Amino acid sequence: MDSNGVDEQEMKLVQGAAGYVLEDVPHLSDYILDLPTYPNPLQSNPAYSVVRQYFVDEDDTVPQKIVVHKDSPRGTHFRRAGPRQKVYFKPADVRACIVTCGGLCPGLNTVIREIVCGLHYMYGVTEVLGVNCGFSGFYSKNTVTLTPKDVSDIHKRGGTMLGTSRGGHDTSKIVDNIQDREINQVYIIGGDGTQKGASAIYKEIRRRGLKVAVAGIPKTIDNDIPVIDKSFGFDTAVEEAQRAINAAHVEATSVENGIGLVKLMGRYSGFIAMYATLASRDVDCCLIPESPFYLEGKGGLYEFIAKRLRENGHMVIVVAEGAGQDLVAESIEQQDASGNKLLKDVGLWMSLKIKEHFAKQRKMDITLKYIDPTYMIRAIPANASDNVYSTLLAQSAVHGAMAGYTGFISGLVNGRQTYIPFNRITEKQNKVVITDRMWARMLSSTNQPSFMNPPNGTTEATC
Ligand SMILES: Nc1ncnc2c1ncn2[C@@H]1O[C@H](COP(=O)(O)OP(=O)(O)O)[C@@H](O)[C@H]1O
Ligand SMILES: O=P(O)(O)OC[C@H]1O[C@](O)(COP(=O)(O)O)[C@@H](O)[C@@H]1O
Ligand SMILES: [Mg+2]
């Protein structure tokens, strides 16, 4: 550990001129000496051999910050993903496994499919195992064999063919199992919680000195993983959310003083709600965990609703599930098996409060319809662009593991595929920055109140 309590194993920094920093990922050769290398089988693959400079140069890196000034330091870079000239595994010796953990997300099956097919068709690896039902499946379930035939059309289905779970992460039991089954490549698909688990597995594997590559593929429908441009499945979820918003709009415009209220996913981050609002243009107010709001008084939600109804005769409100949690009165805080806060139903609460308020006021008769498409937006197959994105992430993970990298996730940074060390994506969550331009664009599209000045005594929701 260094003086900041950061594990040195996870920090592989390379400094260069003009403030250049490479936050590199670990490699099996960092802790196992004299590992043999082999020519990359892609050299003789007819599909790839025609590509000029198909192999990624060892020195290629991708900057995290692309907007720079003349004299500003070049800043953090990540290793560029892709196939290397030499690989650290003989294809016939590879025994890979894939596991999916946490909540569902469109594209999970595509990632599974493309790891299996990538290993098989690009590298000639035939032994790929599926671990059922998340981390606990390592020690409580039998594995399944995965061949290209088994996964050929799974990308057309939502969910994960392997099953998933929360909780149940037991590092030593999992690594014992990896050792017992003679697995030497582990592909772990999941969100922030999962990648913390993946990081613990990598550290234990390294401590035991095993030649096992651990590769993560970040999954999060909430888009709450930092560093990467966005997570796979996010676009699909935003697209599906349009259907709920459209329905809310139709319901609201079909009656006098109609209100359509839609609750969307977003535990700590309101990206789905913000993008769905921006895409739709039918939304009058978008509430997210990062932006506190209040109901009563000047500048509050009730006042805004009354104003919009007077102006337009209808309105649509989108609320992210993590918004306004402090307003929803309930004393006991509960957690799920992974330790995530269990949320109170802000949508249901808001619909009751709004109805109650206007009934009490007796100035305006409203009709409110509450639509909760929560699970519908994540239990669907990935759209075309998420399918391509998931494919690239999976293939990058395969190239990285074959090249001997470990303790990394494959992620898109500024439009380029990269390898990012685990600690960079688990140390904090990606959130909507309400002082950034995107939130300003959203505010200007709805023209909703900023909720910046709650009257004294008003409870403000903070998250
Ligand atoms: N800090 C942690 N260390 C090790 N494993 C963790 C940690 N947090 C979560 N996990 C494990 O990761 C898996 C998924 O976590 P969860 O938070 O439910 O979903 P997600 O990965 O999508 O955020 C669970 O099996 C959980 O036990
Ligand atoms: O699957 P569950 O346990 O019902 O949890 C629902 C939660 O899952 C999420 O989709 C996020 O899941 P992850 O943390 O697994 O990515 C949230 O938006 C939502 O709050
Ligand atoms: Mg999570």
Short mmCIF file of C-alpha atoms and ligand atoms in Angstrom, two decimals:
data_model
loop_
_atom_site.label_atom_id
_atom_site.label_comp_id
_atom_site.label_asym_id
_atom_site.label_seq_id
_atom_site.Cartn_x
_atom_site.Cartn_y
_atom_site.Cartn_z
CA MET A 1 0.00 0.00 0.00
CA ASP A 2 1.17 3.54 -0.64
CA SER A 3 0.59 6.48 1.71
CA ASN A 4 -2.88 7.05 0.22
CA GLY A 5 -3.92 3.51 0.98
CA VAL A 6 -3.94 2.61 -2.73
CA ASP A 7 -2.78 -0.88 -3.58
CA GLU A 8 0.43 -0.56 -5.61
CA GLN A 9 -0.41 -3.75 -7.49
CA GLU A 10 -3.21 -1.85 -9.14
CA MET A 11 -1.19 1.23 -10.07
CA LYS A 12 1.02 0.75 -13.09
CA LEU A 13 1.89 4.27 -14.08
CA VAL A 14 4.21 5.23 -16.93
CA GLN A 15 5.21 8.89 -17.15
CA GLY A 16 6.17 10.59 -20.41
CA ALA A 17 7.04 14.02 -21.73
CA ALA A 18 4.65 16.97 -21.44
CA GLY A 19 2.65 15.54 -18.56
CA TYR A 20 1.84 12.28 -20.34
CA VAL A 21 0.71 9.50 -17.97
CA LEU A 22 -0.16 5.96 -19.01
CA GLU A 23 -2.41 4.24 -16.47
CA ASP A 24 -1.43 0.81 -17.61
CA VAL A 25 -3.05 -2.53 -16.94
CA PRO A 26 -1.28 -5.48 -15.30
CA HIS A 27 0.27 -8.25 -17.39
CA LEU A 28 0.83 -11.89 -16.49
CA SER A 29 4.56 -11.35 -17.06
CA ASP A 30 4.55 -8.78 -14.20
CA TYR A 31 4.41 -11.64 -11.71
CA ILE A 32 5.29 -14.79 -13.67
CA LEU A 33 8.80 -14.84 -15.10
CA ASP A 34 9.90 -16.32 -18.43
CA LEU A 35 6.45 -16.88 -19.89
CA PRO A 36 6.67 -18.28 -23.42
CA THR A 37 4.97 -16.35 -26.24
CA TYR A 38 3.43 -17.61 -29.47
CA PRO A 39 2.68 -15.98 -32.84
CA ASN A 40 -0.86 -14.61 -32.96
CA PRO A 41 -2.99 -17.06 -35.00
CA LEU A 42 -4.73 -14.07 -36.59
CA GLN A 43 -1.63 -13.68 -38.74
CA SER A 44 -2.87 -16.49 -40.93
CA ASN A 45 -6.57 -15.71 -40.66
CA PRO A 46 -7.77 -14.78 -44.18
CA ALA A 47 -10.32 -12.30 -42.83
CA TYR A 48 -7.77 -10.30 -40.88
CA SER A 49 -4.50 -10.74 -42.73
CA VAL A 50 -5.61 -8.31 -45.46
CA VAL A 51 -5.98 -5.51 -42.92
CA ARG A 52 -3.00 -3.19 -43.06
CA GLN A 53 -1.44 -2.86 -39.61
CA TYR A 54 -3.97 -5.15 -38.03
CA PHE A 55 -1.89 -5.63 -34.90
CA VAL A 56 -1.90 -2.87 -32.38
CA ASP A 57 1.42 -1.20 -31.75
CA GLU A 58 2.62 -1.72 -28.17
CA ASP A 59 3.08 2.02 -27.81
CA ASP A 60 -0.46 2.98 -28.85
CA THR A 61 -2.40 4.70 -26.10
CA VAL A 62 -5.66 6.66 -25.94
CA PRO A 63 -6.00 9.98 -24.10
CA GLN A 64 -8.72 10.33 -21.50
CA LYS A 65 -9.01 14.04 -22.10
CA ILE A 66 -9.29 15.09 -25.71
CA VAL A 67 -10.05 18.76 -25.26
CA VAL A 68 -6.68 20.30 -24.43
CA HIS A 69 -5.09 23.72 -24.43
CA LYS A 70 -1.78 24.70 -26.00
CA ASP A 71 0.18 24.39 -22.77
CA SER A 72 -1.91 21.94 -20.79
CA PRO A 73 -0.37 18.60 -19.73
CA ARG A 74 -1.24 15.65 -21.95
CA GLY A 75 -2.75 13.84 -18.97
CA THR A 76 -3.99 10.31 -18.44
CA HIS A 77 -3.87 7.74 -21.23
CA PHE A 78 -5.06 4.15 -21.44
CA ARG A 79 -3.59 1.26 -23.36
CA ARG A 80 -5.22 0.83 -26.74
CA ALA A 81 -7.11 -2.46 -27.05
CA GLY A 82 -6.72 -4.90 -29.91
CA PRO A 83 -4.77 -7.92 -31.12
CA ARG A 84 -1.02 -8.12 -30.43
CA GLN A 85 1.68 -9.75 -32.58
CA LYS A 86 2.43 -12.23 -29.83
CA VAL A 87 0.06 -14.07 -27.55
CA TYR A 88 0.80 -15.58 -24.14
CA PHE A 89 -1.49 -18.59 -24.49
CA LYS A 90 -1.29 -21.52 -26.88
CA PRO A 91 -4.93 -21.78 -28.13
CA ALA A 92 -5.08 -25.49 -27.35
CA ASP A 93 -4.14 -24.75 -23.72
CA VAL A 94 -6.86 -22.14 -23.12
CA ARG A 95 -9.73 -23.02 -20.85
CA ALA A 96 -11.89 -19.91 -20.56
CA CYS A 97 -14.99 -19.17 -18.52
CA ILE A 98 -17.66 -16.46 -18.68
CA VAL A 99 -19.88 -15.18 -15.86
CA THR A 100 -22.58 -12.48 -15.76
CA CYS A 101 -23.46 -10.69 -12.49
CA GLY A 102 -25.77 -7.93 -11.24
CA GLY A 103 -28.88 -6.56 -12.97
CA LEU A 104 -29.87 -7.27 -16.54
CA CYS A 105 -28.85 -5.05 -19.41
CA PRO A 106 -29.54 -5.28 -23.16
CA GLY A 107 -26.49 -6.77 -24.89
CA LEU A 108 -25.41 -9.26 -22.21
CA ASN A 109 -26.09 -12.18 -24.52
CA THR A 110 -24.23 -10.46 -27.36
CA VAL A 111 -21.13 -10.09 -25.18
CA ILE A 112 -21.32 -13.79 -24.20
CA ARG A 113 -21.78 -14.78 -27.84
CA GLU A 114 -18.88 -12.72 -29.08
CA ILE A 115 -16.45 -13.92 -26.39
CA VAL A 116 -17.24 -17.51 -27.37
CA CYS A 117 -17.08 -16.79 -31.11
CA GLY A 118 -14.05 -14.50 -30.80
CA LEU A 119 -12.07 -17.11 -28.89
CA HIS A 120 -13.16 -19.84 -31.29
CA TYR A 121 -12.92 -18.19 -34.70
CA MET A 122 -10.10 -15.70 -34.10
CA TYR A 123 -7.86 -17.79 -31.85
CA GLY A 124 -8.96 -21.38 -32.33
CA VAL A 125 -9.89 -21.79 -28.64
CA THR A 126 -12.44 -24.54 -28.19
CA GLU A 127 -12.83 -24.84 -24.43
CA VAL A 128 -15.17 -22.17 -23.10
CA LEU A 129 -17.30 -22.70 -20.00
CA GLY A 130 -20.32 -20.72 -18.83
CA VAL A 131 -20.72 -20.12 -15.10
CA ASN A 132 -24.41 -20.08 -14.19
CA CYS A 133 -26.09 -17.48 -11.96
CA GLY A 134 -23.32 -15.01 -11.18
CA PHE A 135 -20.35 -15.24 -8.82
CA SER A 136 -21.97 -17.82 -6.55
CA GLY A 137 -22.29 -20.14 -9.55
CA PHE A 138 -18.52 -20.74 -9.42
CA TYR A 139 -18.88 -22.78 -6.26
CA SER A 140 -22.54 -23.80 -6.19
CA LYS A 141 -23.39 -24.84 -9.75
CA ASN A 142 -22.03 -26.95 -12.57
CA THR A 143 -20.60 -25.10 -15.54
CA VAL A 144 -22.00 -25.39 -19.06
CA THR A 145 -19.93 -25.84 -22.20
CA LEU A 146 -20.26 -23.00 -24.68
CA THR A 147 -19.64 -23.51 -28.38
CA PRO A 148 -20.38 -21.10 -31.24
CA LYS A 149 -23.39 -23.28 -32.06
CA ASP A 150 -24.77 -22.95 -28.51
CA VAL A 151 -24.63 -19.16 -28.68
CA SER A 152 -25.40 -18.56 -32.34
CA ASP A 153 -28.68 -16.70 -31.89
CA ILE A 154 -28.64 -15.63 -28.24
CA HIS A 155 -28.02 -11.98 -29.18
CA LYS A 156 -31.62 -11.84 -30.36
CA ARG A 157 -32.86 -12.51 -26.85
CA GLY A 158 -32.94 -10.25 -23.80
CA GLY A 159 -31.39 -11.22 -20.46
CA THR A 160 -28.40 -13.48 -20.04
CA MET A 161 -28.35 -17.12 -21.12
CA LEU A 162 -26.09 -17.82 -18.12
CA GLY A 163 -28.37 -16.30 -15.49
CA THR A 164 -27.20 -13.71 -13.00
CA SER A 165 -27.37 -12.89 -9.29
CA ARG A 166 -26.52 -10.35 -6.64
CA GLY A 167 -24.42 -11.14 -3.57
CA GLY A 168 -22.53 -14.41 -3.14
CA HIS A 169 -19.05 -13.12 -3.87
CA ASP A 170 -16.58 -15.29 -2.00
CA THR A 171 -13.10 -14.63 -3.38
CA SER A 172 -11.27 -17.66 -2.10
CA LYS A 173 -14.03 -20.10 -2.97
CA ILE A 174 -14.20 -18.63 -6.48
CA VAL A 175 -10.43 -18.76 -7.03
CA ASP A 176 -10.24 -22.29 -5.57
CA ASN A 177 -12.82 -23.24 -8.14
CA ILE A 178 -10.96 -21.54 -10.98
CA GLN A 179 -7.87 -23.50 -9.95
CA ASP A 180 -9.72 -26.80 -9.58
CA ARG A 181 -11.29 -26.48 -13.02
CA GLU A 182 -7.94 -25.45 -14.55
CA ILE A 183 -9.45 -22.29 -15.98
CA ASN A 184 -6.86 -19.81 -17.29
CA GLN A 185 -9.02 -17.00 -18.73
CA VAL A 186 -11.91 -15.51 -16.75
CA TYR A 187 -14.35 -13.10 -18.45
CA ILE A 188 -16.51 -11.24 -15.96
CA ILE A 189 -19.45 -9.22 -17.27
CA GLY A 190 -21.04 -6.86 -14.77
CA GLY A 191 -21.34 -3.41 -13.23
CA ASP A 192 -19.40 -1.53 -10.57
CA GLY A 193 -20.11 -4.13 -7.89
CA THR A 194 -19.10 -6.97 -10.21
CA GLN A 195 -15.86 -5.28 -11.22
CA LYS A 196 -14.96 -4.80 -7.53
CA GLY A 197 -15.47 -8.54 -7.23
CA ALA A 198 -13.42 -9.12 -10.40
CA SER A 199 -10.63 -7.00 -8.97
CA ALA A 200 -10.59 -9.10 -5.77
CA ILE A 201 -10.43 -12.27 -7.88
CA TYR A 202 -7.55 -10.87 -9.94
CA LYS A 203 -5.59 -9.93 -6.77
CA GLU A 204 -6.07 -13.38 -5.25
CA ILE A 205 -5.02 -15.07 -8.52
CA ARG A 206 -1.93 -12.88 -8.58
CA ARG A 207 -1.19 -13.62 -4.93
CA ARG A 208 -1.31 -17.33 -5.73
CA GLY A 209 0.94 -16.73 -8.79
CA LEU A 210 -1.50 -18.36 -11.23
CA LYS A 211 -1.31 -17.93 -14.98
CA VAL A 212 -4.94 -16.83 -15.24
CA ALA A 213 -6.02 -13.70 -17.12
CA VAL A 214 -8.98 -11.81 -15.61
CA ALA A 215 -10.89 -9.55 -18.01
CA GLY A 216 -13.94 -7.47 -17.15
CA ILE A 217 -16.59 -6.19 -19.52
CA PRO A 218 -18.45 -3.29 -17.87
CA LYS A 219 -22.22 -3.63 -17.81
CA THR A 220 -24.58 -1.04 -16.41
CA ILE A 221 -27.89 0.09 -17.70
CA ASP A 222 -27.64 3.19 -15.51
CA ASN A 223 -24.44 4.30 -17.32
CA ASP A 224 -22.89 4.84 -13.90
CA ILE A 225 -19.41 3.46 -14.69
CA PRO A 226 -16.83 6.25 -14.96
CA VAL A 227 -14.14 6.77 -17.62
CA ILE A 228 -15.91 4.91 -20.45
CA ASP A 229 -17.92 6.85 -23.04
CA LYS A 230 -21.10 4.96 -22.24
CA SER A 231 -22.12 1.46 -21.33
CA PHE A 232 -23.53 -1.10 -23.75
CA GLY A 233 -27.31 -1.39 -23.61
CA PHE A 234 -27.73 2.22 -22.60
CA ASP A 235 -28.92 3.37 -26.05
CA THR A 236 -31.36 0.47 -26.23
CA ALA A 237 -32.78 1.38 -22.81
CA VAL A 238 -33.20 5.03 -23.77
CA GLU A 239 -34.92 3.99 -26.99
CA GLU A 240 -37.31 1.68 -25.15
CA ALA A 241 -38.05 4.42 -22.62
CA GLN A 242 -39.46 6.48 -25.51
CA ARG A 243 -42.35 4.06 -25.75
CA ALA A 244 -43.34 4.72 -22.15
CA ILE A 245 -42.95 8.48 -22.57
CA ASN A 246 -45.04 8.39 -25.76
CA ALA A 247 -47.78 6.48 -23.94
CA ALA A 248 -47.67 8.99 -21.07
CA HIS A 249 -47.96 11.82 -23.57
CA VAL A 250 -50.90 10.24 -25.38
CA GLU A 251 -52.72 9.65 -22.06
CA ALA A 252 -51.98 13.19 -20.86
CA THR A 253 -53.10 14.91 -24.08
CA SER A 254 -56.32 12.91 -24.29
CA VAL A 255 -57.89 14.41 -21.17
CA GLU A 256 -58.24 17.82 -19.59
CA ASN A 257 -55.32 18.65 -17.27
CA GLY A 258 -53.72 15.29 -17.93
CA ILE A 259 -50.43 14.37 -16.29
CA GLY A 260 -48.32 11.44 -17.48
CA LEU A 261 -45.71 10.32 -14.95
CA VAL A 262 -43.01 7.88 -16.03
CA LYS A 263 -40.46 6.28 -13.71
CA LEU A 264 -37.22 5.16 -15.31
CA MET A 265 -34.21 3.27 -13.99
CA GLY A 266 -31.27 5.12 -12.48
CA ARG A 267 -30.32 4.21 -8.94
CA TYR A 268 -27.69 6.89 -8.34
CA SER A 269 -27.31 8.35 -11.83
CA GLY A 270 -30.03 9.95 -13.92
CA PHE A 271 -28.56 9.37 -17.39
CA ILE A 272 -31.45 7.28 -18.71
CA ALA A 273 -34.00 9.88 -17.58
CA MET A 274 -31.95 12.78 -18.96
CA TYR A 275 -31.31 11.21 -22.39
CA ALA A 276 -34.84 9.86 -22.68
CA THR A 277 -36.14 13.37 -21.94
CA LEU A 278 -33.81 14.99 -24.45
CA ALA A 279 -34.73 12.45 -27.11
CA SER A 280 -38.46 12.69 -26.60
CA ARG A 281 -39.16 16.48 -26.46
CA ASP A 282 -42.56 15.64 -24.97
CA VAL A 283 -41.28 15.82 -21.40
CA ASP A 284 -42.04 18.88 -19.27
CA CYS A 285 -40.00 17.95 -16.21
CA CYS A 286 -37.15 15.49 -15.60
CA LEU A 287 -36.14 14.62 -12.04
CA ILE A 288 -32.88 12.80 -11.32
CA PRO A 289 -30.94 11.76 -8.20
CA GLU A 290 -28.20 14.32 -8.81
CA SER A 291 -30.56 17.30 -8.82
CA PRO A 292 -32.53 17.84 -5.61
CA PHE A 293 -36.12 19.01 -5.94
CA TYR A 294 -39.00 20.02 -3.70
CA LEU A 295 -42.76 19.98 -4.01
CA GLU A 296 -44.32 22.87 -2.10
CA GLY A 297 -43.99 26.63 -2.36
CA LYS A 298 -42.42 29.04 -4.77
CA GLY A 299 -40.27 27.36 -7.42
CA GLY A 300 -41.55 23.93 -6.33
CA LEU A 301 -42.95 21.10 -8.42
CA TYR A 302 -46.64 21.73 -7.58
CA GLU A 303 -46.39 25.35 -8.71
CA PHE A 304 -44.73 24.27 -11.96
CA ILE A 305 -47.35 21.60 -12.65
CA ALA A 306 -50.18 24.11 -12.20
CA LYS A 307 -48.43 26.57 -14.52
CA ARG A 308 -47.82 23.98 -17.28
CA LEU A 309 -51.37 22.68 -17.07
CA ARG A 310 -52.74 26.21 -17.37
CA GLU A 311 -50.49 26.88 -20.40
CA ASN A 312 -50.74 23.55 -22.24
CA GLY A 313 -53.55 21.56 -20.64
CA HIS A 314 -51.28 18.55 -20.14
CA MET A 315 -47.77 17.60 -19.00
CA VAL A 316 -45.31 14.70 -18.84
CA ILE A 317 -42.95 14.12 -15.92
CA VAL A 318 -40.03 11.70 -16.02
CA VAL A 319 -38.54 10.65 -12.70
CA ALA A 320 -35.44 8.51 -12.23
CA GLU A 321 -35.99 5.87 -9.57
CA GLY A 322 -33.22 7.26 -7.34
CA ALA A 323 -34.56 10.84 -7.38
CA GLY A 324 -36.15 12.40 -4.31
CA GLN A 325 -35.41 9.43 -2.05
CA ASP A 326 -35.07 11.71 0.98
CA LEU A 327 -38.56 13.05 0.43
CA VAL A 328 -40.18 9.64 0.45
CA ALA A 329 -40.81 9.03 4.12
CA GLU A 330 -39.82 5.59 5.32
CA SER A 331 -37.61 4.98 8.28
CA ILE A 332 -35.76 1.72 7.62
CA GLU A 333 -33.14 1.68 4.92
CA GLN A 334 -32.84 -1.70 3.27
CA GLN A 335 -30.16 -3.26 1.08
CA ASP A 336 -30.10 -5.96 -1.58
CA ALA A 337 -27.81 -9.00 -1.45
CA SER A 338 -24.96 -7.00 -3.02
CA GLY A 339 -25.25 -4.18 -0.49
CA ASN A 340 -26.99 -1.74 -2.87
CA LYS A 341 -29.54 0.57 -1.28
CA LEU A 342 -33.10 -0.68 -1.91
CA LEU A 343 -35.05 2.26 -3.25
CA LYS A 344 -38.45 3.47 -2.22
CA ASP A 345 -40.93 3.83 -5.07
CA VAL A 346 -40.62 7.54 -5.82
CA GLY A 347 -43.00 7.25 -8.80
CA LEU A 348 -45.87 5.83 -6.81
CA TRP A 349 -45.18 8.30 -3.99
CA MET A 350 -45.16 11.26 -6.39
CA SER A 351 -48.34 10.20 -8.12
CA LEU A 352 -50.14 10.01 -4.75
CA LYS A 353 -48.71 13.35 -3.56
CA ILE A 354 -49.64 15.18 -6.78
CA LYS A 355 -53.19 13.78 -6.79
CA GLU A 356 -53.59 14.62 -3.10
CA HIS A 357 -52.29 18.16 -3.58
CA PHE A 358 -54.65 19.06 -6.44
CA ALA A 359 -57.61 17.40 -4.75
CA LYS A 360 -56.96 19.48 -1.62
CA GLN A 361 -56.51 22.70 -3.59
CA ARG A 362 -59.80 22.24 -5.46
CA LYS A 363 -58.67 24.70 -8.14
CA MET A 364 -57.91 22.26 -10.88
CA ASP A 365 -59.18 18.74 -11.61
CA ILE A 366 -56.29 16.67 -12.81
CA THR A 367 -56.02 13.17 -14.26
CA LEU A 368 -52.72 11.47 -13.57
CA LYS A 369 -51.51 8.26 -15.16
CA TYR A 370 -48.43 6.61 -13.68
CA ILE A 371 -46.38 4.40 -15.97
CA ASP A 372 -43.59 2.25 -14.56
CA PRO A 373 -41.67 0.56 -17.41
CA THR A 374 -38.66 -0.08 -15.13
CA TYR A 375 -37.84 -3.66 -16.07
CA MET A 376 -39.17 -3.39 -19.62
CA ILE A 377 -36.27 -1.16 -20.67
CA ARG A 378 -33.58 -3.57 -19.54
CA ALA A 379 -35.12 -6.97 -20.30
CA ILE A 380 -35.00 -6.53 -24.08
CA PRO A 381 -32.40 -7.51 -26.69
CA ALA A 382 -29.81 -4.93 -27.66
CA ASN A 383 -30.56 -2.71 -30.64
CA ALA A 384 -28.29 -2.78 -33.71
CA SER A 385 -25.79 -0.23 -32.47
CA ASP A 386 -25.52 -1.80 -29.00
CA ASN A 387 -25.00 -5.17 -30.70
CA VAL A 388 -22.02 -3.81 -32.60
CA TYR A 389 -20.70 -2.05 -29.51
CA SER A 390 -21.04 -5.21 -27.37
CA THR A 391 -19.25 -7.19 -30.08
CA LEU A 392 -16.27 -4.83 -30.07
CA LEU A 393 -16.04 -4.86 -26.26
CA ALA A 394 -16.09 -8.66 -26.20
CA GLN A 395 -13.50 -8.98 -28.97
CA SER A 396 -11.23 -6.46 -27.25
CA ALA A 397 -11.45 -8.43 -24.01
CA VAL A 398 -10.48 -11.61 -25.87
CA HIS A 399 -7.51 -9.93 -27.60
CA GLY A 400 -6.37 -8.53 -24.23
CA ALA A 401 -6.54 -11.84 -22.37
CA MET A 402 -4.81 -13.72 -25.21
CA ALA A 403 -2.06 -11.08 -25.14
CA GLY A 404 -1.50 -11.79 -21.45
CA TYR A 405 -3.09 -8.67 -20.00
CA THR A 406 -5.06 -9.18 -16.81
CA GLY A 407 -6.87 -7.14 -14.16
CA PHE A 408 -8.46 -4.94 -16.82
CA ILE A 409 -11.80 -4.03 -18.29
CA SER A 410 -12.32 -3.36 -21.97
CA GLY A 411 -13.95 0.01 -22.46
CA LEU A 412 -14.55 2.69 -25.03
CA VAL A 413 -12.72 5.96 -24.32
CA ASN A 414 -13.24 8.82 -26.73
CA GLY A 415 -14.49 6.39 -29.35
CA ARG A 416 -11.48 4.04 -29.12
CA GLN A 417 -11.32 0.60 -27.54
CA THR A 418 -9.01 0.57 -24.50
CA TYR A 419 -7.88 -1.52 -21.55
CA ILE A 420 -8.58 0.21 -18.24
CA PRO A 421 -7.29 -0.96 -14.84
CA PHE A 422 -10.04 -2.10 -12.46
CA ASN A 423 -9.36 0.56 -9.85
CA ARG A 424 -10.12 3.36 -12.30
CA ILE A 425 -13.70 2.23 -12.80
CA THR A 426 -14.48 1.05 -9.29
CA GLU A 427 -13.20 4.07 -7.36
CA LYS A 428 -16.20 6.27 -8.12
CA GLN A 429 -19.51 6.34 -9.96
CA ASN A 430 -20.36 8.23 -13.10
CA LYS A 431 -23.07 10.81 -12.40
CA VAL A 432 -24.86 13.52 -14.32
CA VAL A 433 -22.98 16.73 -13.60
CA ILE A 434 -25.66 19.34 -13.22
CA THR A 435 -23.25 22.16 -13.97
CA ASP A 436 -22.34 20.58 -17.34
CA ARG A 437 -23.73 21.47 -20.75
CA MET A 438 -25.81 18.31 -21.14
CA TRP A 439 -27.96 19.03 -18.10
CA ALA A 440 -28.28 22.64 -19.30
CA ARG A 441 -29.50 21.35 -22.69
CA MET A 442 -32.02 19.20 -20.88
CA LEU A 443 -33.19 22.11 -18.73
CA SER A 444 -33.57 24.31 -21.76
CA SER A 445 -35.62 21.62 -23.54
CA THR A 446 -38.11 21.31 -20.66
CA ASN A 447 -37.85 24.81 -19.23
CA GLN A 448 -38.48 23.29 -15.81
CA PRO A 449 -37.56 25.03 -12.55
CA SER A 450 -33.98 24.67 -11.31
CA PHE A 451 -35.24 23.87 -7.77
CA MET A 452 -32.24 25.86 -6.55
CA ASN A 453 -34.03 27.94 -3.91
CA PRO A 454 -36.26 25.86 -1.69
CA PRO A 455 -38.39 28.02 0.60
CA ASN A 456 -37.48 27.79 4.29
CA GLY A 457 -38.84 24.73 5.97
CA THR A 458 -39.31 22.85 2.71
CA THR A 459 -37.76 19.43 2.61
CA GLU A 460 -35.30 19.17 -0.19
CA ALA A 461 -34.40 15.86 -1.69
CA THR A 462 -30.67 15.25 -1.69
CA CYS A 463 -28.91 12.15 -2.90
N1 LIG B 1 -17.17 -4.53 -3.00
C1 LIG B 1 -17.37 -5.71 -3.55
N2 LIG B 1 -16.42 -6.69 -3.49
C2 LIG B 1 -16.61 -7.90 -4.05
N3 LIG B 1 -17.73 -8.24 -4.71
C3 LIG B 1 -18.71 -7.33 -4.83
C4 LIG B 1 -18.58 -6.02 -4.25
N4 LIG B 1 -19.73 -5.33 -4.52
C5 LIG B 1 -20.53 -6.18 -5.21
N5 LIG B 1 -19.92 -7.38 -5.41
C6 LIG B 1 -20.47 -8.55 -6.10
O1 LIG B 1 -20.71 -8.24 -7.47
C7 LIG B 1 -21.90 -8.85 -7.92
C8 LIG B 1 -22.80 -7.86 -8.59
O2 LIG B 1 -22.91 -6.67 -7.82
P1 LIG B 1 -24.18 -5.71 -7.93
O3 LIG B 1 -23.88 -4.50 -7.16
O4 LIG B 1 -25.40 -6.48 -7.59
O5 LIG B 1 -24.33 -5.42 -9.48
P2 LIG B 1 -23.44 -4.60 -10.50
O6 LIG B 1 -22.19 -5.35 -10.73
O7 LIG B 1 -24.27 -4.55 -11.71
O8 LIG B 1 -23.20 -3.26 -9.89
C9 LIG B 1 -22.53 -9.52 -6.72
O9 LIG B 1 -22.31 -10.91 -6.82
C10 LIG B 1 -21.82 -8.93 -5.52
O10 LIG B 1 -21.66 -9.85 -4.46
O1 LIG B 2 -32.41 -6.14 -10.41
P1 LIG B 2 -32.91 -5.50 -9.18
O2 LIG B 2 -32.27 -6.11 -7.98
O3 LIG B 2 -34.39 -5.46 -9.12
O4 LIG B 2 -32.39 -4.05 -9.17
C1 LIG B 2 -32.85 -3.00 -9.92
C2 LIG B 2 -31.70 -2.05 -10.09
O5 LIG B 2 -30.87 -2.53 -11.07
C3 LIG B 2 -30.41 -1.48 -11.91
O6 LIG B 2 -30.89 -1.77 -13.19
C4 LIG B 2 -28.92 -1.37 -11.87
O7 LIG B 2 -28.39 -2.62 -11.80
P2 LIG B 2 -26.85 -2.87 -11.67
O8 LIG B 2 -26.32 -2.12 -10.49
O9 LIG B 2 -26.78 -4.32 -11.54
O10 LIG B 2 -26.26 -2.37 -12.94
C5 LIG B 2 -30.96 -0.22 -11.32
O11 LIG B 2 -31.30 0.72 -12.27
C6 LIG B 2 -32.10 -0.70 -10.49
O12 LIG B 2 -32.22 0.08 -9.35
MG MG B 3 -24.19 -1.37 -9.69
#
